[in-house]
XYZ file of C-alpha atoms in Angstrom:
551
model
C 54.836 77.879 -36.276
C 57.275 79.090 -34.003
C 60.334 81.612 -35.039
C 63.793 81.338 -34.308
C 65.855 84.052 -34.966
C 69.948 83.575 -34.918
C 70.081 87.051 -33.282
C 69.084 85.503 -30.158
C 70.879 82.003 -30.318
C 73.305 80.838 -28.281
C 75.992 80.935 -30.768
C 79.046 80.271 -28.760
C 82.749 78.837 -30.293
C 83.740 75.112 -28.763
C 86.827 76.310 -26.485
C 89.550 74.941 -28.661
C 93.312 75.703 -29.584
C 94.256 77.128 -32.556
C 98.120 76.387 -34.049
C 97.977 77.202 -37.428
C 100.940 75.621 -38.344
C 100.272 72.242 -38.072
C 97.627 72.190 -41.477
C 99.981 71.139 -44.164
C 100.022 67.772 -42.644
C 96.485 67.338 -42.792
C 96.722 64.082 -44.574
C 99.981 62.346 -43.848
C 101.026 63.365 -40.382
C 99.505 63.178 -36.793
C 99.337 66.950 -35.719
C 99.888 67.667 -31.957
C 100.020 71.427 -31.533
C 100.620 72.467 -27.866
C 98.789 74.731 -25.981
C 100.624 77.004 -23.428
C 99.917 75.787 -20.593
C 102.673 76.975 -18.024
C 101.465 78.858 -14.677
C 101.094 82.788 -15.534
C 102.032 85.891 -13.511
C 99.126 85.793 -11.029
C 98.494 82.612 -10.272
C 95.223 81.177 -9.070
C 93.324 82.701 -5.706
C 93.838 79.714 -3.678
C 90.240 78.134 -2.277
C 89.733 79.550 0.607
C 86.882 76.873 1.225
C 88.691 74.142 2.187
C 87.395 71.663 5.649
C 84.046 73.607 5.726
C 81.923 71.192 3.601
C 81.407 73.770 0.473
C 83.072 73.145 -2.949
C 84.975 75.773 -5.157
C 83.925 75.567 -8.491
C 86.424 77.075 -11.288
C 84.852 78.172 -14.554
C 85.629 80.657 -17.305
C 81.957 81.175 -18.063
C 80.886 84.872 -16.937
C 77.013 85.235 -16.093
C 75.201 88.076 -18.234
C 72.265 87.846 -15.663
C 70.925 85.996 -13.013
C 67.182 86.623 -14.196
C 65.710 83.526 -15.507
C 63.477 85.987 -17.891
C 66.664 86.610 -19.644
C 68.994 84.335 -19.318
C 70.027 82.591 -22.337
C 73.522 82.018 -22.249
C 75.185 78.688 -20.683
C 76.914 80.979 -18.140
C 73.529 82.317 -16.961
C 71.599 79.269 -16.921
C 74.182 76.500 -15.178
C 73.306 79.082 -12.121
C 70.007 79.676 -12.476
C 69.468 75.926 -13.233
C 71.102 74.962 -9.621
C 69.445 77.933 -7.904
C 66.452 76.993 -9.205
C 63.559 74.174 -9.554
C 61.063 73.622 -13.159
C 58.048 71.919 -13.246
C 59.907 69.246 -15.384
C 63.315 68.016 -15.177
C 65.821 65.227 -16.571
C 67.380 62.225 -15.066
C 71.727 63.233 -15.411
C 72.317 60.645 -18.783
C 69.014 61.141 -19.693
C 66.453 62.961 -22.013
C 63.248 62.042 -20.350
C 61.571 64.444 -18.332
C 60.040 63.273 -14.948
C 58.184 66.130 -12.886
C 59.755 68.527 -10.087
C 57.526 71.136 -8.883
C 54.479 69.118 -10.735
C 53.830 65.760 -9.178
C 52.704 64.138 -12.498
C 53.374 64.760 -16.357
C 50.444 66.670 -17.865
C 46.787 66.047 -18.856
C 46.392 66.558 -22.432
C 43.448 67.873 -23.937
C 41.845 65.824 -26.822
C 43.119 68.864 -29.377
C 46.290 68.956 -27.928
C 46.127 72.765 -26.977
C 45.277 72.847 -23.266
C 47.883 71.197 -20.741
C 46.376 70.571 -16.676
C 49.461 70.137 -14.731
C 49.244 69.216 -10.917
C 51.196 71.116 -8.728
C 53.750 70.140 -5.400
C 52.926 71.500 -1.924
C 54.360 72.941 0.719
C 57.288 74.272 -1.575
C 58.449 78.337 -0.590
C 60.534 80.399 -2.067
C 63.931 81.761 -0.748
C 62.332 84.770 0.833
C 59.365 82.631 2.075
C 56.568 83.108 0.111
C 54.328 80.361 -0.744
C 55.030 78.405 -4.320
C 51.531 78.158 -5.445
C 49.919 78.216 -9.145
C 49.182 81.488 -8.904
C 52.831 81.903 -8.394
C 54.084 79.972 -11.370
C 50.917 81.630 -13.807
C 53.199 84.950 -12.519
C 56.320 83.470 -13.496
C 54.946 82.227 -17.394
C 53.040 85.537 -17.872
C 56.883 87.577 -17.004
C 58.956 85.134 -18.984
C 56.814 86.297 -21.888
C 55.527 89.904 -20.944
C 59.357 91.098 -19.528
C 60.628 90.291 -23.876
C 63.916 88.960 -22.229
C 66.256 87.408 -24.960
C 64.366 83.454 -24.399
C 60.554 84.941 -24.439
C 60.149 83.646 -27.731
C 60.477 79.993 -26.524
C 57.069 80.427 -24.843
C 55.384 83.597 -26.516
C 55.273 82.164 -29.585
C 53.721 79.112 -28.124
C 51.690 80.132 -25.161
C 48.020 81.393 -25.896
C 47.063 81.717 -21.603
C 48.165 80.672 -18.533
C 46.110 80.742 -15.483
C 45.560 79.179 -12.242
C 42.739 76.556 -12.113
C 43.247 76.001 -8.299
C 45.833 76.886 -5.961
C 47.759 73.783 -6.909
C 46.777 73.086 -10.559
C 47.886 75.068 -13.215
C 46.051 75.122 -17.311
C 47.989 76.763 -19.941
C 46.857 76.740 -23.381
C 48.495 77.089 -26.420
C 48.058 78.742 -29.764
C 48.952 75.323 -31.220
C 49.461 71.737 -30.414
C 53.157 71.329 -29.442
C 54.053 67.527 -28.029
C 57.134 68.448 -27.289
C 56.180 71.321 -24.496
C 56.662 69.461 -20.950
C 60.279 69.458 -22.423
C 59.652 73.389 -23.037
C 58.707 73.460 -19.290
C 62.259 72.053 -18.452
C 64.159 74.659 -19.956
C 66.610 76.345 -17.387
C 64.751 80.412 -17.188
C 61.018 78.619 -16.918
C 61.476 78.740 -13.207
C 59.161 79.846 -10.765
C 60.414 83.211 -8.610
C 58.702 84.772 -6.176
C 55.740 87.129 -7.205
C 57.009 89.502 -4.047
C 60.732 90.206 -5.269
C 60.067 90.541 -9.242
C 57.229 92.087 -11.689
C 56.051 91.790 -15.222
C 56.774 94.946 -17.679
C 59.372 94.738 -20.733
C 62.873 95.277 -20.083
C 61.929 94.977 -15.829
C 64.854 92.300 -15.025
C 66.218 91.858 -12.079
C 70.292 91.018 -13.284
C 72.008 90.920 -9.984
C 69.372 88.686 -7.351
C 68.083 85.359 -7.844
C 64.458 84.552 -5.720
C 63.678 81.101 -6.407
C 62.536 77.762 -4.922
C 66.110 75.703 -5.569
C 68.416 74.012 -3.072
C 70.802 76.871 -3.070
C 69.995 80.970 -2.528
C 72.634 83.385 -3.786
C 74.599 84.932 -1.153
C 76.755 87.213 -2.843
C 77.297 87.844 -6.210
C 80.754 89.450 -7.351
C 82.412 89.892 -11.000
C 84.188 87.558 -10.493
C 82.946 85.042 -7.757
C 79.481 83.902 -6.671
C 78.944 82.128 -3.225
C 75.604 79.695 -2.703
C 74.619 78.989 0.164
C 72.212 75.513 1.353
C 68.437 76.978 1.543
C 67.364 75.349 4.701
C 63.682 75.448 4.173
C 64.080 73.492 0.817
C 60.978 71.147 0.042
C 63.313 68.439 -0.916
C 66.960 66.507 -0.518
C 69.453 68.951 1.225
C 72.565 69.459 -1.381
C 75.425 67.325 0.457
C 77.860 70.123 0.278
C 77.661 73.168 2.571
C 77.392 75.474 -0.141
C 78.966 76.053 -3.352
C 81.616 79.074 -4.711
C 82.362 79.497 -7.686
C 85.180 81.360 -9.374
C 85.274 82.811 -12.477
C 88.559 82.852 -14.401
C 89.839 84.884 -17.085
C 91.458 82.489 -19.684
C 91.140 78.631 -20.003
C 95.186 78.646 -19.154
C 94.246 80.071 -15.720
C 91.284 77.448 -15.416
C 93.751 75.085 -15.890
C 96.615 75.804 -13.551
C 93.529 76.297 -11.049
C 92.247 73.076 -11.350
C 96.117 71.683 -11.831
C 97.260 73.427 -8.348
C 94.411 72.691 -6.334
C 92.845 76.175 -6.005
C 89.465 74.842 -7.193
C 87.511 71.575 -6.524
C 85.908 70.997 -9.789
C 86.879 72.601 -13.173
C 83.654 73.361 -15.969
C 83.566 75.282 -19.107
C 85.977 75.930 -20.621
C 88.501 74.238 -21.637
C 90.473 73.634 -24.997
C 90.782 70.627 -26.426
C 94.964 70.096 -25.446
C 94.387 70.982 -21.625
C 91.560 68.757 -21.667
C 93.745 65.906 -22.757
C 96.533 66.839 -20.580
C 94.169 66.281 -17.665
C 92.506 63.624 -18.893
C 96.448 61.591 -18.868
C 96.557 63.083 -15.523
C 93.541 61.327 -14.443
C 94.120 58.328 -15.817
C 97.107 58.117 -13.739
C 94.966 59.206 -10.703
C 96.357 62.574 -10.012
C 92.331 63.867 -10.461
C 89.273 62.517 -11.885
C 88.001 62.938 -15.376
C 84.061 62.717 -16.012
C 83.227 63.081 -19.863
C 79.147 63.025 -21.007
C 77.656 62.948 -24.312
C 76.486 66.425 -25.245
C 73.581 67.817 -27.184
C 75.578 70.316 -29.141
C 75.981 69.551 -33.010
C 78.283 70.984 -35.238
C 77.020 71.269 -39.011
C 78.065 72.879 -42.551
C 74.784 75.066 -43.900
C 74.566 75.010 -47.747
C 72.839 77.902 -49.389
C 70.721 76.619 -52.083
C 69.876 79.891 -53.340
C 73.967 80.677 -54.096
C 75.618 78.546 -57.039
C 76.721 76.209 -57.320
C 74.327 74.770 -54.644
C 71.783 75.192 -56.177
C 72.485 71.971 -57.506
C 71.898 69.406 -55.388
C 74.665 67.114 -56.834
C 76.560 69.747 -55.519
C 75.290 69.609 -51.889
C 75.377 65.638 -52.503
C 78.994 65.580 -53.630
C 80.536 68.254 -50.536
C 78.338 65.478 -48.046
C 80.306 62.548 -49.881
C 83.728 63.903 -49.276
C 83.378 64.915 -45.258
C 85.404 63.349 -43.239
C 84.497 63.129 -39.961
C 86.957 60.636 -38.370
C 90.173 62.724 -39.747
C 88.003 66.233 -38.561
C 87.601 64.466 -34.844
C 91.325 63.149 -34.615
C 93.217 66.359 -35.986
C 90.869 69.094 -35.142
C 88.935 67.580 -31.802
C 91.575 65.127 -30.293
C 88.724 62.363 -30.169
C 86.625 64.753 -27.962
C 83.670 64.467 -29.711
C 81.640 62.130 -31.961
C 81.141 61.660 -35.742
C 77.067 62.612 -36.369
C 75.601 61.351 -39.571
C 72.142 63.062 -38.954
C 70.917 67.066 -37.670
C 69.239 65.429 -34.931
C 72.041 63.922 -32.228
C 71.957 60.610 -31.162
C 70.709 61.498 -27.780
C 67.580 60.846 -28.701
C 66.195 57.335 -30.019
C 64.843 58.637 -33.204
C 68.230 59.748 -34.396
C 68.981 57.783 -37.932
C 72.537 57.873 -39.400
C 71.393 58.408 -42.642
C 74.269 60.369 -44.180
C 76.757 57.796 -43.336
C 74.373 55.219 -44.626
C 73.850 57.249 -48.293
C 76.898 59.444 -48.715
C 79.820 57.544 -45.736
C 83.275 59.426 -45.061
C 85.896 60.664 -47.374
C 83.859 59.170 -50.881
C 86.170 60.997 -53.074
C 84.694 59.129 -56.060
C 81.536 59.596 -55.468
C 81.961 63.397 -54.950
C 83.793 63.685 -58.205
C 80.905 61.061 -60.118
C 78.201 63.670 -58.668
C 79.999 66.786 -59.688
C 81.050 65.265 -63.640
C 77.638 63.931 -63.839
C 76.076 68.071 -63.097
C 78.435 69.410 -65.528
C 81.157 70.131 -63.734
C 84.688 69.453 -64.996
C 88.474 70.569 -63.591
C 88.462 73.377 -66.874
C 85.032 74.172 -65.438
C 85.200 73.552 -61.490
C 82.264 74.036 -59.006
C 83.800 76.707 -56.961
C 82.339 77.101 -52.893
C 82.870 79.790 -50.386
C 83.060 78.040 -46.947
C 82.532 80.994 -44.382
C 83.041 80.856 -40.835
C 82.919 83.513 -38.124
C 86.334 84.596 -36.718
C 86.062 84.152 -33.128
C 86.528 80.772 -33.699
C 89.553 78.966 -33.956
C 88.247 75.644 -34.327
C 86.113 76.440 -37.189
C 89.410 77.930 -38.542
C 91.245 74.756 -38.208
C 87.649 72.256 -39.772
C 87.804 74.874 -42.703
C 91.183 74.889 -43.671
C 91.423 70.760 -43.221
C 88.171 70.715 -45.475
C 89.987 72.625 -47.983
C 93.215 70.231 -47.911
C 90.707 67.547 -48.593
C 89.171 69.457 -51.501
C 92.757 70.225 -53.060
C 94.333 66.789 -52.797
C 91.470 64.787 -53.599
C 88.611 66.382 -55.774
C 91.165 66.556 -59.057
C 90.513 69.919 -59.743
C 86.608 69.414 -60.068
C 86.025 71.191 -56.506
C 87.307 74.534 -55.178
C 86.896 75.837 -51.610
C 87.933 79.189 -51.042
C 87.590 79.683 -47.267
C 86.261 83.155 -45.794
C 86.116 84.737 -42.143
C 84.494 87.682 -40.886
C 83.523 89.137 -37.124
C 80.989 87.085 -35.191
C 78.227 89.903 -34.335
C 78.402 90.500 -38.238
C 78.829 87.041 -39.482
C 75.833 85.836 -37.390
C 73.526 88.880 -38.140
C 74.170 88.680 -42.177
C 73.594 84.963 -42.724
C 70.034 85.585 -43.000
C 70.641 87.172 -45.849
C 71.995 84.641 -47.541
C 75.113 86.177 -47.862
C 77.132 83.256 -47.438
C 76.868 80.166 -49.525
C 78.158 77.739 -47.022
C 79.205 77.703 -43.451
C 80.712 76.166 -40.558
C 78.221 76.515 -37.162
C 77.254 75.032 -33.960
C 73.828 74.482 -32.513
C 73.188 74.681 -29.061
C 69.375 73.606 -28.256
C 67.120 75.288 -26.390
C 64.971 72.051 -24.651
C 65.581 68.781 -25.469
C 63.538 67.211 -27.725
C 64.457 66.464 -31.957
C 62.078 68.998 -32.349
C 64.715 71.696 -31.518
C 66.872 69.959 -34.207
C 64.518 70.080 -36.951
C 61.636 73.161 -36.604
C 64.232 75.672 -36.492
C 66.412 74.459 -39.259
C 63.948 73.399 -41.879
C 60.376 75.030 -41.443
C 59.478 77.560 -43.629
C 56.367 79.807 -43.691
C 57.184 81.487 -47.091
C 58.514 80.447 -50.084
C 58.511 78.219 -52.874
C 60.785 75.683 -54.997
C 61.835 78.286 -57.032
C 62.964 81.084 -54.921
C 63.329 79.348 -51.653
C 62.185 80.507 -48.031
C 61.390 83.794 -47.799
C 60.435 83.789 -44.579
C 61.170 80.974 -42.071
C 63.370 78.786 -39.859
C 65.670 77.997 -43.034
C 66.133 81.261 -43.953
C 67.273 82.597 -40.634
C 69.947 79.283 -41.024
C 71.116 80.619 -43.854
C 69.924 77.932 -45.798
C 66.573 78.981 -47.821
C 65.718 75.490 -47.756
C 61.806 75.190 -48.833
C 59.966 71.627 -49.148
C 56.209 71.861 -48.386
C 56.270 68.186 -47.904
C 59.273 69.301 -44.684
C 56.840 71.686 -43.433
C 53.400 69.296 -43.354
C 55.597 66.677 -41.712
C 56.914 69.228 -38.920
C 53.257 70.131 -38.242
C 52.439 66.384 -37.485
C 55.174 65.901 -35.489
C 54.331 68.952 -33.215
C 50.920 67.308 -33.229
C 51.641 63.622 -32.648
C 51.038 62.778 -28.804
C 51.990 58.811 -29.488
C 56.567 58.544 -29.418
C 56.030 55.576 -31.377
C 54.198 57.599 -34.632
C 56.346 60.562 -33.835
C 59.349 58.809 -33.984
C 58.556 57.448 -37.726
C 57.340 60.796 -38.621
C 61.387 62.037 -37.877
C 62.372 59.256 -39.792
C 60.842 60.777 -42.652
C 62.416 64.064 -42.137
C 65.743 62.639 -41.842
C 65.634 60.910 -45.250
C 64.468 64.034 -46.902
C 67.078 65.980 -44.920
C 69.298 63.293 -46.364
C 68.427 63.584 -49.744
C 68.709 67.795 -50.323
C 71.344 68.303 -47.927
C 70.412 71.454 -47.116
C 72.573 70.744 -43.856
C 75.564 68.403 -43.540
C 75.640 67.073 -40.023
C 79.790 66.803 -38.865
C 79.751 65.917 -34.933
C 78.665 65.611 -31.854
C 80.661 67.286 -28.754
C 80.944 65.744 -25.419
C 81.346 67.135 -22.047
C 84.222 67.400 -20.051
C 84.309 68.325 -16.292
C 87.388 67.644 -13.790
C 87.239 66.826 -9.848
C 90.063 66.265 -7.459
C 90.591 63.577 -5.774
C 88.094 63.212 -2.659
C 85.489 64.619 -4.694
C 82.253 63.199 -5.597
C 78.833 62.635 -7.462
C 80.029 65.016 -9.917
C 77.545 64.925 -12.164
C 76.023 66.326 -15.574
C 72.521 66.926 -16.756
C 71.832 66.855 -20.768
C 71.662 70.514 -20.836
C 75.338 70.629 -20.295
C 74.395 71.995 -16.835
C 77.111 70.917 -13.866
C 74.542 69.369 -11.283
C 75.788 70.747 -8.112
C 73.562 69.792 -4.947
C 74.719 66.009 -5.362
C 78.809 66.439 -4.928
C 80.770 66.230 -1.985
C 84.086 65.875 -0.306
């Protein structure tokens, strides 16, 4: 059963504001903190591209690496992904695959281990050698040999790879997985060229990107990339001339970028009061705003293993008193959506369980759950609620959280909220230091399986002492139910969406039931075009599509 680790997840704070001030009126008042938002000292670079057909892309997100063996940061992969092809890819608005590099979706073995995918022809990389299977066996065998930061995604899956024929390829796996193809979509699983890279651990290439994409890097700067159109592309030519991208240093400066003109399309990241200042402007037609649902879910982990929660009234009674709609108005200005299950409603077999069982703001059902396990206000159930500090939007869901406890619970419930530094926070939950938390999760493909497998599997433990050793434990939750883990294997195994799907249903209710995870929302995507600009698109992978906008 595959491993994830949080060392190597892309734990990354929503870009929000933080004005302290404005939590003791929680409850009674609307809270509109400001950003600062005025134009600083050095203003924008203009664009420098304008009339010549390429668009000027402003971000704050700084690539790590350009080396799809490595990349596993949003930053990274939004350029690798538009430098780049996959076998698989998504439909923008969608999360089913349809193929890219392979003409068809894969044959299937009876066992479910070995996958025959059929390959495109004619299809060269940017410094002209031939995409073949050979090529893309190279490209696997790296991805996992190299140990960049995503090799587990496929190492731990991945028994061989080889090529059958010059355009079919076989891998095999160490275990039936139906939800690989998706796998095959992810961003860094893209061929590159056998001639400019090689396999050997720690041999990246950080600074050059060889692929078979619509774009080829033409110069890469700290603080500016330029794309230009590959002309011997196997497909549709992007309809810009090329893209460049700028990379500023603040959100503010992102913003008076965008606001002045200077760039043609603002992405990642902006906070939540600059995002609504352009969405007004848009809706007045000063710009466009284009808004997508995300995959990203925000969640509290509960630490069964720490009391009170070991109690499962406990867990019940903290998921009766949530409340989501007050967390999305105050905290997230409406940019995001209530989620009442781990697994986001982008996919079909998402059940809103939680609000169905538990709803929003049940203060009497909380306080019925906590009198009814022995809790009382001379004997309260008392819960650290830790986030990590570089976050100022966990600060704010905390600290409204504990407003609710203190005004509502009578006494019975006490949340005492904690912070500590990120690298620390994020290396120590493991060890179950923390008895609840405030977290994102950014997936890694898209399929429910990355919303379930790495938050509940376990492949050591037991009722009494919890997991030992397991997808839980690295939550921070120690969550162990060998009924969870059986049902995860089927899953993995089930080829037929119909079975699968009922087989998440059951996962959910359980899920439901020990609240070893409290699902709070859902973000959504927020990207900004001037006027003149279009087909500004994005994919579910929160990727900015680039080759279909123009101007």
């Amino acid at each position: 059963m595959t491993r994830f680790t949080l060392s190597v997840r892309r734990w990354r704070q929503m870009t929000q504001f933080l004005s302290l001030f404005c939590l003791c009126l929680l409850l009674v008042v609307s809270c509109a903190p400001r950003q600062q938002t005025s134009t600083p000292n050095n203003p924008a670079t203009p664009a420098t591209s304008t009339g010549d057909g390429r668009i000027t892309i402003g971000t704050t997100s700084k690539p790590r690496t350009l080396d799809p063996a490595d990349a596993y940061e949003l930053a990274s992969l939004g350029l690798v992904f538009n430098m780049s092809d996959r076998l698989y890819t998504y439909e923008p608005g969608s999360t089913e695959i349809k193929p890219q590099l392979a003409t068809a979706l894969p044959k299937v073995s009876a066992d479910g281990l070995t996958y025959t995918i059929p390959l495109r022809q004619g299809v060269v990389f940017h410094d002209g050698t031939p995409f073949n299977a050979e090529a893309m066996a190279f490209t696997i065998k790296r991805f996992i040999e190299n140990k960049g930061k995503p090799s587990f995604l496929l190492a731990d899956i991945v028994d061989s790879v080889k090529a059958a024929s010059e355009n079919e390829l076989t891998i095999k796996l160490k275990k039936p997985f139906a939800a690989f193809p998706s796998l095959l979509a992810f961003s860094g699983v893209c061929p590159v060229s056998p001639k400019a890279y090689e396999i050997g651990a720690g041999k990246f290439k950080p600074g050059t990107f060889v692929g078979t994409g619509p774009y080829k890097l033409a110069q890469y700067g700290t603080d500016s990339l330029r794309l230009d159109v590959f002309d011997k592309y196997w497909g549709e030519k992007p309809a810009n001339q090329g893209i460049n991208v700028q990379i500023q240093s603040s959100p503010v400066n992102l913003f008076n970028a965008f606001r002045t003109g200077a760039v043609d399309v603002a992405y990642l990241s902006l906070q939540p009061d600059q995002i609504r200042n352009l969405e007004e402007g848009a809706k007045k037609g000063d710009w466009q705003a284009i808004s997508a649902q995300g995959s990203v879910v925000s969640y509290m982990v509960l630490n069964r293993n720490q009391k009170p929660l070991d109690k499962p009234e406990v867990r019940q009674a903290i998921a009766s008193l949530i409340d989501r709609p007050l967390l999305n108005q105050r905290v997230l200005f409406n940019q995001a959506d209530p989620l009442y299950s781990m697994i986001p409603t982008t996919f079909n077999v998402s059940a809103p369980l939680f609000k169905d069982k538990y709803g929003d703001a049940n203060f009497d059902k909380a306080k019925q759950l906590l009198t009814g396990a022995g809790f009382s206000k001379e004997n309260p159930a008392k819960v650290q609620v830790w986030y990590p500090s570089s976050s100022a939007t966990r600060s704010l869901v905390a600290q409204t959280l504990k407003s609710l406890v203190d005004q509502k619970m009578d006494g019975i419930l006490q949340f005492e909220i904690s912070t500590v530094e990120g690298a620390t926070f994020f290396k120590d939950i493991s060890k179950g230091l923390y008895p609840a938390a405030l977290l994102d999760w950014y997936p890694d493909f898209l399929d429910p399986d990355n919303y379930v497998q790495p938050f509940l599997s376990c492949q050591k433990g037991s009722v009494a002492k919890g997991c030992e050793d397991g997808g839980s434990q690295t939550q921070g939750s120690f969550y162990y139910n060998e009924a969870i883990n059986k049902l995860i294997d089927q899953q993995r195994k089930e080829q037929k969406p119909e079975a699968r799907k009922q087989i998440f249903t059951q996962i959910q209710e359980q899920v439901t039931n020990d609240v070893p995870y409290i699902p709070l929302w859902q973000n959504k995507d927020y990207v900004f075009a001037q006027k003149g600009v279009s087909n500004v698109q994005l994919d579910p992978t929160q990727n900015l599509v680039y080759k279909p906008i123009k101007k």
